[in-house]
Amino acid sequence: MQKKILLTGVNGQVGHALKTRLLEYELFALSREQLDLSSAHDIRRVVREIKPDLIINPAAFTAVDKAETEPELAYAINATAPQTLAEEAARLNAAFIHFSTDYVYDGTKNVPYLEQDIVNPVCVYGKSKLAGEEAIRAVGLPHLILRTSWVYGVYGKNFLKTILHQASERDSLRIVADQFGAPTSSESIAEGVVKLLNVWQPDLENKTGVYHFTNSGSTSWYGFASEIINEYNRLAISRNWPALKVSIDNVVAITTADYPTLALRPANSRLDNTKLKKMFHVELPSWQQGLHQVMQAMAF
Ligand SMILES: NC(=O)c1ccc[n+]([C@@H]2O[C@H](COP(=O)([O-])OP(=O)(O)OC[C@H]3O[C@@H](n4cnc5c(N)ncnc54)[C@H](OP(=O)(O)O)[C@@H]3O)[C@@H](O)[C@H]2O)c1
């Protein structure tokens, strides 16, 4: 029988990318209008109506700075809602896939993080996401918690779009060069999840747990912005895209201290993906390949 999947946050980057790739399943892909995660009552009603075999939850309160001033809503969406979804999934003997973040770490380690490393989020967003992870574990159902980082894609608002917009309007860009991580495309995430599902289904209990789930390699925000501009310029000639205003020589590296934000961010966001490869034989492409794939699918 075809598996029934309930997918949340379908208008988000990862939700949208998943919706277009979970074609071999009976998919209930729900927007905020169809399922408002701030209401436990709605969550219970919708899950009981659909009776899925699997819930995939990419929906989240992702506005990192806004979470500092709206902690109650951040916790409601990032911690309470995943707990309720997990409780309802457990009631149906269903499985649960949830997304979490590099921001559960404080960034003080100087090599890539392993799943078993100590978590110590330094901002409300990270704390609320960690509370969500803990709540799911406490429910005790078959689950995967996929910690990803620096998400961008063809669809949605993200760093890639911001850089391309600014690069078409400004003579110079100032980009933080002392935070390191793996830019990860929503397309790579969705393709990775499809592969995971095939491996996970027969062995739900043994593979349950938390996994790092990012494009491979790492860079700084400055390195990512530079590659975005170089990649745009490489593709622009054959695609007839308009020239950018900024030249690569005018992309300037700055420090976190030069660009203060409301929420603190970890300096080291690099996640080691070895566990994913070992348990599932799944590897996401390099961040440069992920970027190339996304930019090839874009139009200007
Ligand atoms: N973005 C990143 O850089 C990043 C980094 C690390 C980890 N992650 C994690 O990866 C996952 C996917 O992130 P993403 O980049 O795809 O996020 P996104 O593009 O911001 O999408 C989040 C989605 O959640 C939905 N949502 C928010 N509040 C809701 C509510 N009350 N009820 C129902 N839906 C609600 C939003 O709905 P609307 O469209 O209606 O606003 C949106 O569609 C999240 O768990 C996030 O924490 C993201």
mmCIF file of C-alpha atoms and ligand atoms in Angstrom:
data_model
loop_
_atom_site.group_PDB
_atom_site.id
_atom_site.type_symbol
_atom_site.label_atom_id
_atom_site.label_comp_id
_atom_site.label_asym_id
_atom_site.label_seq_id
_atom_site.Cartn_x
_atom_site.Cartn_y
_atom_site.Cartn_z
ATOM 1 C CA MET A 1 0.000 0.000 0.000
ATOM 2 C CA GLN A 2 1.179 3.553 -0.750
ATOM 3 C CA LYS A 3 2.489 5.328 2.366
ATOM 4 C CA LYS A 4 0.567 8.361 3.550
ATOM 5 C CA ILE A 5 2.719 11.383 4.416
ATOM 6 C CA LEU A 6 1.614 14.565 6.175
ATOM 7 C CA LEU A 7 3.991 17.416 5.258
ATOM 8 C CA THR A 8 3.872 20.765 7.118
ATOM 9 C CA GLY A 9 5.132 24.216 6.072
ATOM 10 C CA VAL A 10 4.683 23.599 2.373
ATOM 11 C CA ASN A 11 5.257 27.272 1.508
ATOM 12 C CA GLY A 12 8.681 27.271 3.164
ATOM 13 C CA GLN A 13 11.946 26.530 1.355
ATOM 14 C CA VAL A 14 12.309 22.905 2.463
ATOM 15 C CA GLY A 15 8.562 22.218 2.519
ATOM 16 C CA HIS A 16 8.193 23.393 -1.067
ATOM 17 C CA ALA A 17 11.195 21.403 -2.285
ATOM 18 C CA LEU A 18 9.856 18.275 -0.552
ATOM 19 C CA LYS A 19 6.377 18.686 -1.980
ATOM 20 C CA THR A 20 7.692 18.482 -5.540
ATOM 21 C CA ARG A 21 9.788 15.369 -4.802
ATOM 22 C CA LEU A 22 7.582 13.092 -2.681
ATOM 23 C CA LEU A 23 5.670 11.997 -5.758
ATOM 24 C CA GLU A 24 5.518 8.292 -5.039
ATOM 25 C CA TYR A 25 3.628 8.798 -1.780
ATOM 26 C CA GLU A 26 0.069 9.745 -0.914
ATOM 27 C CA LEU A 27 1.016 13.262 0.134
ATOM 28 C CA PHE A 28 -0.952 15.712 2.272
ATOM 29 C CA ALA A 29 1.130 18.883 1.895
ATOM 30 C CA LEU A 30 -0.250 21.558 4.200
ATOM 31 C CA SER A 31 0.286 25.308 4.356
ATOM 32 C CA ARG A 32 -0.077 27.450 7.492
ATOM 33 C CA GLU A 33 -3.660 28.220 6.402
ATOM 34 C CA GLN A 34 -4.465 24.486 6.313
ATOM 35 C CA LEU A 35 -2.632 23.656 9.539
ATOM 36 C CA ASP A 36 -1.686 26.414 11.974
ATOM 37 C CA LEU A 37 0.978 24.934 14.230
ATOM 38 C CA SER A 38 0.312 27.479 16.965
ATOM 39 C CA SER A 39 -2.887 25.546 17.752
ATOM 40 C CA ALA A 40 -2.467 22.161 19.450
ATOM 41 C CA HIS A 41 -6.162 21.578 18.887
ATOM 42 C CA ASP A 42 -5.781 22.037 15.105
ATOM 43 C CA ILE A 43 -2.719 19.791 15.024
ATOM 44 C CA ARG A 44 -4.571 16.974 16.795
ATOM 45 C CA ARG A 45 -7.683 17.348 14.638
ATOM 46 C CA VAL A 46 -5.794 17.410 11.303
ATOM 47 C CA VAL A 47 -3.467 14.506 12.147
ATOM 48 C CA ARG A 48 -6.422 12.402 13.352
ATOM 49 C CA GLU A 49 -8.315 13.147 10.120
ATOM 50 C CA ILE A 50 -5.425 12.292 7.792
ATOM 51 C CA LYS A 51 -3.997 9.346 9.790
ATOM 52 C CA PRO A 52 -0.545 9.487 8.152
ATOM 53 C CA ASP A 53 2.124 6.754 8.285
ATOM 54 C CA LEU A 54 4.761 9.481 8.479
ATOM 55 C CA ILE A 55 4.802 13.168 9.454
ATOM 56 C CA ILE A 56 7.519 15.393 7.973
ATOM 57 C CA ASN A 57 7.840 18.747 9.737
ATOM 58 C CA PRO A 58 9.953 21.429 8.019
ATOM 59 C CA ALA A 59 7.687 24.233 9.310
ATOM 60 C CA ALA A 60 9.358 26.423 11.900
ATOM 61 C CA PHE A 61 9.686 29.916 13.311
ATOM 62 C CA THR A 62 12.913 30.679 11.398
ATOM 63 C CA ALA A 63 13.269 34.446 11.933
ATOM 64 C CA VAL A 64 16.376 34.233 14.126
ATOM 65 C CA ASP A 65 16.484 37.880 15.264
ATOM 66 C CA LYS A 66 12.700 38.191 15.669
ATOM 67 C CA ALA A 67 12.747 35.171 17.999
ATOM 68 C CA GLU A 68 14.657 37.315 20.530
ATOM 69 C CA THR A 69 11.621 39.601 20.897
ATOM 70 C CA GLU A 70 8.923 36.939 20.289
ATOM 71 C CA PRO A 71 10.201 34.000 22.340
ATOM 72 C CA GLU A 72 6.730 32.676 23.188
ATOM 73 C CA LEU A 73 5.767 32.271 19.546
ATOM 74 C CA ALA A 74 9.198 30.815 18.698
ATOM 75 C CA TYR A 75 8.783 28.176 21.427
ATOM 76 C CA ALA A 76 5.162 27.499 20.428
ATOM 77 C CA ILE A 77 6.144 26.693 16.809
ATOM 78 C CA ASN A 78 9.617 25.218 17.353
ATOM 79 C CA ALA A 79 9.046 23.243 20.553
ATOM 80 C CA THR A 80 5.374 22.758 21.486
ATOM 81 C CA ALA A 81 4.131 22.056 17.937
ATOM 82 C CA PRO A 82 6.750 19.339 17.195
ATOM 83 C CA GLN A 83 5.898 17.755 20.554
ATOM 84 C CA THR A 84 2.179 17.657 19.699
ATOM 85 C CA LEU A 85 2.914 16.337 16.184
ATOM 86 C CA ALA A 86 5.136 13.630 17.698
ATOM 87 C CA GLU A 87 2.483 12.682 20.272
ATOM 88 C CA GLU A 88 -0.129 12.358 17.540
ATOM 89 C CA ALA A 89 2.241 10.372 15.324
ATOM 90 C CA ALA A 90 2.981 8.023 18.239
ATOM 91 C CA ARG A 91 -0.750 7.510 18.799
ATOM 92 C CA LEU A 92 -1.042 6.282 15.185
ATOM 93 C CA ASN A 93 2.207 4.244 15.292
ATOM 94 C CA ALA A 94 3.491 6.627 12.639
ATOM 95 C CA ALA A 95 7.072 7.856 12.235
ATOM 96 C CA PHE A 96 8.304 11.451 12.380
ATOM 97 C CA ILE A 97 10.943 13.426 10.485
ATOM 98 C CA HIS A 98 11.813 16.811 11.969
ATOM 99 C CA PHE A 99 14.360 19.479 10.986
ATOM 100 C CA SER A 100 16.674 21.206 13.395
ATOM 101 C CA THR A 101 19.627 23.536 13.186
ATOM 102 C CA ASP A 102 23.338 24.201 13.560
ATOM 103 C CA TYR A 103 22.258 26.912 16.053
ATOM 104 C CA VAL A 104 21.855 24.281 18.802
ATOM 105 C CA TYR A 105 25.657 24.591 19.209
ATOM 106 C CA ASP A 106 27.510 27.578 20.651
ATOM 107 C CA GLY A 107 30.141 27.534 17.888
ATOM 108 C CA THR A 108 33.178 27.494 20.167
ATOM 109 C CA LYS A 109 34.504 24.130 18.915
ATOM 110 C CA ASN A 110 37.180 24.628 16.279
ATOM 111 C CA VAL A 111 36.469 21.543 14.159
ATOM 112 C CA PRO A 112 33.120 20.315 12.737
ATOM 113 C CA TYR A 113 30.491 19.284 15.315
ATOM 114 C CA LEU A 114 29.481 15.653 15.878
ATOM 115 C CA GLU A 115 25.893 14.743 16.849
ATOM 116 C CA GLN A 116 26.996 13.705 20.345
ATOM 117 C CA ASP A 117 28.775 16.998 21.078
ATOM 118 C CA ILE A 118 27.449 19.193 23.859
ATOM 119 C CA VAL A 119 24.648 21.491 22.731
ATOM 120 C CA ASN A 120 24.552 25.030 24.066
ATOM 121 C CA PRO A 121 22.448 27.385 21.945
ATOM 122 C CA VAL A 122 23.310 31.079 22.253
ATOM 123 C CA CYS A 123 20.048 32.552 20.922
ATOM 124 C CA VAL A 124 16.308 32.082 21.491
ATOM 125 C CA TYR A 125 15.815 30.472 18.073
ATOM 126 C CA GLY A 126 18.483 27.857 18.839
ATOM 127 C CA LYS A 127 17.074 27.255 22.328
ATOM 128 C CA SER A 128 13.535 26.807 20.979
ATOM 129 C CA LYS A 129 14.744 24.369 18.291
ATOM 130 C CA LEU A 130 16.672 22.388 20.907
ATOM 131 C CA ALA A 131 13.551 22.249 23.100
ATOM 132 C CA GLY A 132 11.717 20.801 20.063
ATOM 133 C CA GLU A 133 14.370 18.094 19.630
ATOM 134 C CA GLU A 134 14.159 17.162 23.320
ATOM 135 C CA ALA A 135 10.351 17.018 23.260
ATOM 136 C CA ILE A 136 10.367 14.635 20.278
ATOM 137 C CA ARG A 137 12.916 12.353 21.948
ATOM 138 C CA ALA A 138 10.810 12.326 25.118
ATOM 139 C CA VAL A 139 7.751 11.120 23.169
ATOM 140 C CA GLY A 140 9.856 8.131 22.161
ATOM 141 C CA LEU A 141 8.545 7.311 18.671
ATOM 142 C CA PRO A 142 10.597 6.287 15.593
ATOM 143 C CA HIS A 143 12.049 9.595 14.420
ATOM 144 C CA LEU A 144 14.797 11.381 12.536
ATOM 145 C CA ILE A 145 15.933 14.830 13.637
ATOM 146 C CA LEU A 146 17.921 16.317 10.753
ATOM 147 C CA ARG A 147 20.138 19.236 11.789
ATOM 148 C CA THR A 148 20.860 21.360 8.762
ATOM 149 C CA SER A 149 22.414 24.805 8.202
ATOM 150 C CA TRP A 150 22.353 28.005 6.119
ATOM 151 C CA VAL A 151 19.348 26.943 4.006
ATOM 152 C CA TYR A 152 18.646 28.632 0.666
ATOM 153 C CA GLY A 153 17.027 27.597 -2.593
ATOM 154 C CA VAL A 154 15.195 28.550 -5.758
ATOM 155 C CA TYR A 155 12.013 29.120 -3.767
ATOM 156 C CA GLY A 156 11.629 31.446 -0.784
ATOM 157 C CA LYS A 157 13.523 34.307 0.848
ATOM 158 C CA ASN A 158 17.167 33.577 1.611
ATOM 159 C CA PHE A 159 20.796 34.762 1.595
ATOM 160 C CA LEU A 160 21.289 33.872 -2.081
ATOM 161 C CA LYS A 161 18.362 36.060 -3.159
ATOM 162 C CA THR A 162 19.454 38.904 -0.863
ATOM 163 C CA ILE A 163 23.014 38.872 -2.234
ATOM 164 C CA LEU A 164 21.870 38.819 -5.871
ATOM 165 C CA HIS A 165 19.443 41.664 -5.198
ATOM 166 C CA GLN A 166 22.076 43.781 -3.423
ATOM 167 C CA ALA A 167 24.702 42.928 -6.065
ATOM 168 C CA SER A 168 22.436 44.300 -8.781
ATOM 169 C CA GLU A 169 21.888 47.584 -6.919
ATOM 170 C CA ARG A 170 25.112 48.387 -5.045
ATOM 171 C CA ASP A 171 28.749 49.107 -5.925
ATOM 172 C CA SER A 172 30.095 47.179 -2.949
ATOM 173 C CA LEU A 173 28.980 44.556 -0.437
ATOM 174 C CA ARG A 174 30.239 44.004 3.120
ATOM 175 C CA ILE A 175 29.862 40.386 4.220
ATOM 176 C CA VAL A 176 30.709 38.618 7.500
ATOM 177 C CA ALA A 177 33.805 36.446 7.068
ATOM 178 C CA ASP A 178 34.285 34.995 10.567
ATOM 179 C CA GLN A 179 31.262 32.658 10.778
ATOM 180 C CA PHE A 180 31.792 29.280 9.112
ATOM 181 C CA GLY A 181 29.247 26.695 7.987
ATOM 182 C CA ALA A 182 27.794 24.789 5.076
ATOM 183 C CA PRO A 183 25.331 26.587 2.811
ATOM 184 C CA THR A 184 22.712 23.894 2.139
ATOM 185 C CA SER A 185 20.145 24.038 -0.628
ATOM 186 C CA SER A 186 16.535 23.088 0.031
ATOM 187 C CA GLU A 187 16.767 21.041 -3.181
ATOM 188 C CA SER A 188 19.691 18.990 -1.798
ATOM 189 C CA ILE A 189 17.783 18.507 1.470
ATOM 190 C CA ALA A 190 14.650 17.285 -0.307
ATOM 191 C CA GLU A 191 16.582 14.918 -2.582
ATOM 192 C CA GLY A 192 18.435 13.601 0.480
ATOM 193 C CA VAL A 193 15.177 13.002 2.369
ATOM 194 C CA VAL A 194 13.766 10.974 -0.550
ATOM 195 C CA LYS A 195 16.872 8.743 -0.415
ATOM 196 C CA LEU A 196 16.633 8.462 3.387
ATOM 197 C CA LEU A 197 13.035 7.313 3.217
ATOM 198 C CA ASN A 198 13.939 4.325 1.053
ATOM 199 C CA VAL A 199 16.610 3.196 3.510
ATOM 200 C CA TRP A 200 14.792 4.075 6.731
ATOM 201 C CA GLN A 201 11.422 2.368 6.198
ATOM 202 C CA PRO A 202 12.494 -1.218 6.916
ATOM 203 C CA ASP A 203 14.568 -0.260 9.942
ATOM 204 C CA LEU A 204 12.728 2.541 11.754
ATOM 205 C CA GLU A 205 13.757 1.768 15.345
ATOM 206 C CA ASN A 206 17.464 1.087 14.828
ATOM 207 C CA LYS A 207 18.145 4.232 12.830
ATOM 208 C CA THR A 208 16.076 6.571 15.022
ATOM 209 C CA GLY A 209 17.961 9.635 16.238
ATOM 210 C CA VAL A 210 19.624 12.916 15.397
ATOM 211 C CA TYR A 211 21.688 13.392 12.216
ATOM 212 C CA HIS A 212 23.669 16.211 10.712
ATOM 213 C CA PHE A 213 22.295 16.848 7.244
ATOM 214 C CA THR A 214 24.106 19.524 5.237
ATOM 215 C CA ASN A 215 25.779 19.987 1.885
ATOM 216 C CA SER A 216 29.406 18.929 2.285
ATOM 217 C CA GLY A 217 32.375 21.265 2.727
ATOM 218 C CA SER A 218 32.198 24.659 4.390
ATOM 219 C CA THR A 219 32.839 28.338 3.878
ATOM 220 C CA SER A 220 32.110 31.715 5.475
ATOM 221 C CA TRP A 221 29.185 33.991 4.563
ATOM 222 C CA TYR A 222 31.784 36.053 2.685
ATOM 223 C CA GLY A 223 32.967 32.948 0.814
ATOM 224 C CA PHE A 224 29.374 32.017 0.006
ATOM 225 C CA ALA A 225 28.551 35.531 -1.270
ATOM 226 C CA SER A 226 31.689 35.554 -3.426
ATOM 227 C CA GLU A 227 30.821 32.178 -4.954
ATOM 228 C CA ILE A 228 27.242 33.358 -5.632
ATOM 229 C CA ILE A 229 28.595 36.329 -7.574
ATOM 230 C CA ASN A 230 31.217 34.266 -9.420
ATOM 231 C CA GLU A 231 28.628 31.609 -10.308
ATOM 232 C CA TYR A 232 26.193 34.269 -11.514
ATOM 233 C CA ASN A 233 28.886 35.818 -13.710
ATOM 234 C CA ARG A 234 29.845 32.376 -15.117
ATOM 235 C CA LEU A 235 26.236 31.589 -16.076
ATOM 236 C CA ALA A 236 25.210 35.124 -17.108
ATOM 237 C CA ILE A 237 26.840 35.124 -20.552
ATOM 238 C CA SER A 238 25.200 31.939 -21.843
ATOM 239 C CA ARG A 239 21.884 32.753 -20.139
ATOM 240 C CA ASN A 240 21.713 36.384 -21.220
ATOM 241 C CA TRP A 241 21.288 37.530 -17.613
ATOM 242 C CA PRO A 242 21.815 41.263 -16.874
ATOM 243 C CA ALA A 243 25.264 42.240 -15.551
ATOM 244 C CA LEU A 244 25.591 42.765 -11.785
ATOM 245 C CA LYS A 245 26.497 46.241 -10.540
ATOM 246 C CA VAL A 246 29.037 44.975 -8.019
ATOM 247 C CA SER A 247 32.402 43.572 -9.116
ATOM 248 C CA ILE A 248 33.908 40.684 -7.166
ATOM 249 C CA ASP A 249 36.781 42.940 -6.033
ATOM 250 C CA ASN A 250 34.258 45.099 -4.190
ATOM 251 C CA VAL A 251 32.917 42.276 -2.018
ATOM 252 C CA VAL A 252 34.517 43.173 1.309
ATOM 253 C CA ALA A 253 35.146 40.792 4.220
ATOM 254 C CA ILE A 254 33.989 42.137 7.600
ATOM 255 C CA THR A 255 33.737 40.657 11.104
ATOM 256 C CA THR A 256 30.676 39.715 13.159
ATOM 257 C CA ALA A 257 31.484 42.698 15.390
ATOM 258 C CA ASP A 258 31.140 44.985 12.327
ATOM 259 C CA TYR A 259 27.624 43.678 11.713
ATOM 260 C CA PRO A 260 25.783 43.506 15.050
ATOM 261 C CA THR A 261 22.490 41.579 15.130
ATOM 262 C CA LEU A 262 19.894 41.095 17.856
ATOM 263 C CA ALA A 263 20.566 37.353 18.137
ATOM 264 C CA LEU A 264 24.026 35.918 18.714
ATOM 265 C CA ARG A 265 25.142 33.390 16.078
ATOM 266 C CA PRO A 266 27.706 30.596 16.448
ATOM 267 C CA ALA A 267 31.074 31.333 14.814
ATOM 268 C CA ASN A 268 31.536 27.668 13.944
ATOM 269 C CA SER A 269 28.432 26.085 12.401
ATOM 270 C CA ARG A 270 30.267 23.267 10.636
ATOM 271 C CA LEU A 271 28.495 19.912 11.047
ATOM 272 C CA ASP A 272 30.179 16.543 10.446
ATOM 273 C CA ASN A 273 27.888 14.365 8.274
ATOM 274 C CA THR A 274 29.722 11.044 8.806
ATOM 275 C CA LYS A 275 26.883 9.463 10.839
ATOM 276 C CA LEU A 276 24.415 10.042 7.981
ATOM 277 C CA LYS A 277 26.765 8.399 5.506
ATOM 278 C CA LYS A 278 27.465 5.463 7.826
ATOM 279 C CA MET A 279 23.847 4.721 8.805
ATOM 280 C CA PHE A 280 22.044 5.556 5.532
ATOM 281 C CA HIS A 281 24.753 5.601 2.829
ATOM 282 C CA VAL A 282 23.406 9.046 1.950
ATOM 283 C CA GLU A 283 25.621 12.058 1.233
ATOM 284 C CA LEU A 284 24.490 15.487 0.094
ATOM 285 C CA PRO A 285 26.572 17.104 -2.682
ATOM 286 C CA SER A 286 29.200 19.777 -1.981
ATOM 287 C CA TRP A 287 27.867 23.249 -1.192
ATOM 288 C CA GLN A 288 29.341 24.495 -4.494
ATOM 289 C CA GLN A 289 27.467 21.789 -6.442
ATOM 290 C CA GLY A 290 24.299 22.635 -4.502
ATOM 291 C CA LEU A 291 24.681 26.302 -5.450
ATOM 292 C CA HIS A 292 25.355 25.453 -9.100
ATOM 293 C CA GLN A 293 22.189 23.305 -9.244
ATOM 294 C CA VAL A 294 20.058 26.062 -7.706
ATOM 295 C CA MET A 295 21.424 28.861 -9.885
ATOM 296 C CA GLN A 296 20.920 26.821 -13.032
ATOM 297 C CA ALA A 297 17.235 26.580 -12.150
ATOM 298 C CA MET A 298 16.879 30.348 -11.607
ATOM 299 C CA ALA A 299 15.747 33.004 -14.071
ATOM 300 C CA PHE A 300 16.602 36.722 -14.010
HETATM 301 N N1 LIG B 1 16.545 28.670 6.914
HETATM 302 C C1 LIG B 1 17.717 28.296 7.452
HETATM 303 O O1 LIG B 1 18.754 28.904 7.200
HETATM 304 C C2 LIG B 1 17.785 27.099 8.359
HETATM 305 C C3 LIG B 1 19.011 26.762 8.943
HETATM 306 C C4 LIG B 1 19.079 25.644 9.783
HETATM 307 C C5 LIG B 1 17.945 24.894 10.021
HETATM 308 N N2 LIG B 1 16.770 25.250 9.459
HETATM 309 C C6 LIG B 1 15.568 24.455 9.755
HETATM 310 O O2 LIG B 1 15.155 23.818 8.555
HETATM 311 C C7 LIG B 1 13.731 23.728 8.521
HETATM 312 C C8 LIG B 1 13.205 24.316 7.230
HETATM 313 O O3 LIG B 1 13.569 25.695 7.158
HETATM 314 P P1 LIG B 1 13.165 26.597 5.913
HETATM 315 O O4 LIG B 1 14.376 27.366 5.545
HETATM 316 O O5 LIG B 1 12.453 25.797 4.881
HETATM 317 O O6 LIG B 1 12.146 27.588 6.621
HETATM 318 P P2 LIG B 1 11.214 28.704 5.974
HETATM 319 O O7 LIG B 1 11.496 28.844 4.515
HETATM 320 O O8 LIG B 1 11.285 29.876 6.852
HETATM 321 O O9 LIG B 1 9.778 28.029 6.096
HETATM 322 C C9 LIG B 1 9.190 27.827 7.338
HETATM 323 C C10 LIG B 1 7.734 27.499 7.083
HETATM 324 O O10 LIG B 1 7.117 27.342 8.371
HETATM 325 C C11 LIG B 1 5.844 27.889 8.258
HETATM 326 N N3 LIG B 1 5.270 28.290 9.530
HETATM 327 C C12 LIG B 1 5.709 29.243 10.394
HETATM 328 N N4 LIG B 1 4.830 29.387 11.404
HETATM 329 C C13 LIG B 1 3.828 28.498 11.169
HETATM 330 C C14 LIG B 1 2.627 28.185 11.838
HETATM 331 N N5 LIG B 1 2.244 28.820 12.951
HETATM 332 N N6 LIG B 1 1.834 27.209 11.322
HETATM 333 C C15 LIG B 1 2.185 26.587 10.188
HETATM 334 N N7 LIG B 1 3.299 26.846 9.490
HETATM 335 C C16 LIG B 1 4.106 27.802 9.985
HETATM 336 C C17 LIG B 1 5.991 29.113 7.375
HETATM 337 O O11 LIG B 1 4.729 29.449 6.857
HETATM 338 P P3 LIG B 1 4.470 30.770 5.976
HETATM 339 O O12 LIG B 1 5.029 30.438 4.621
HETATM 340 O O13 LIG B 1 2.990 30.908 5.982
HETATM 341 O O14 LIG B 1 5.192 31.876 6.670
HETATM 342 C C18 LIG B 1 6.963 28.597 6.337
HETATM 343 O O15 LIG B 1 6.284 28.041 5.240
HETATM 344 C C19 LIG B 1 13.239 24.416 9.802
HETATM 345 O O16 LIG B 1 13.035 23.457 10.796
HETATM 346 C C20 LIG B 1 14.395 25.303 10.210
HETATM 347 O O17 LIG B 1 14.421 25.528 11.610
HETATM 348 C C21 LIG B 1 16.656 26.324 8.613
#
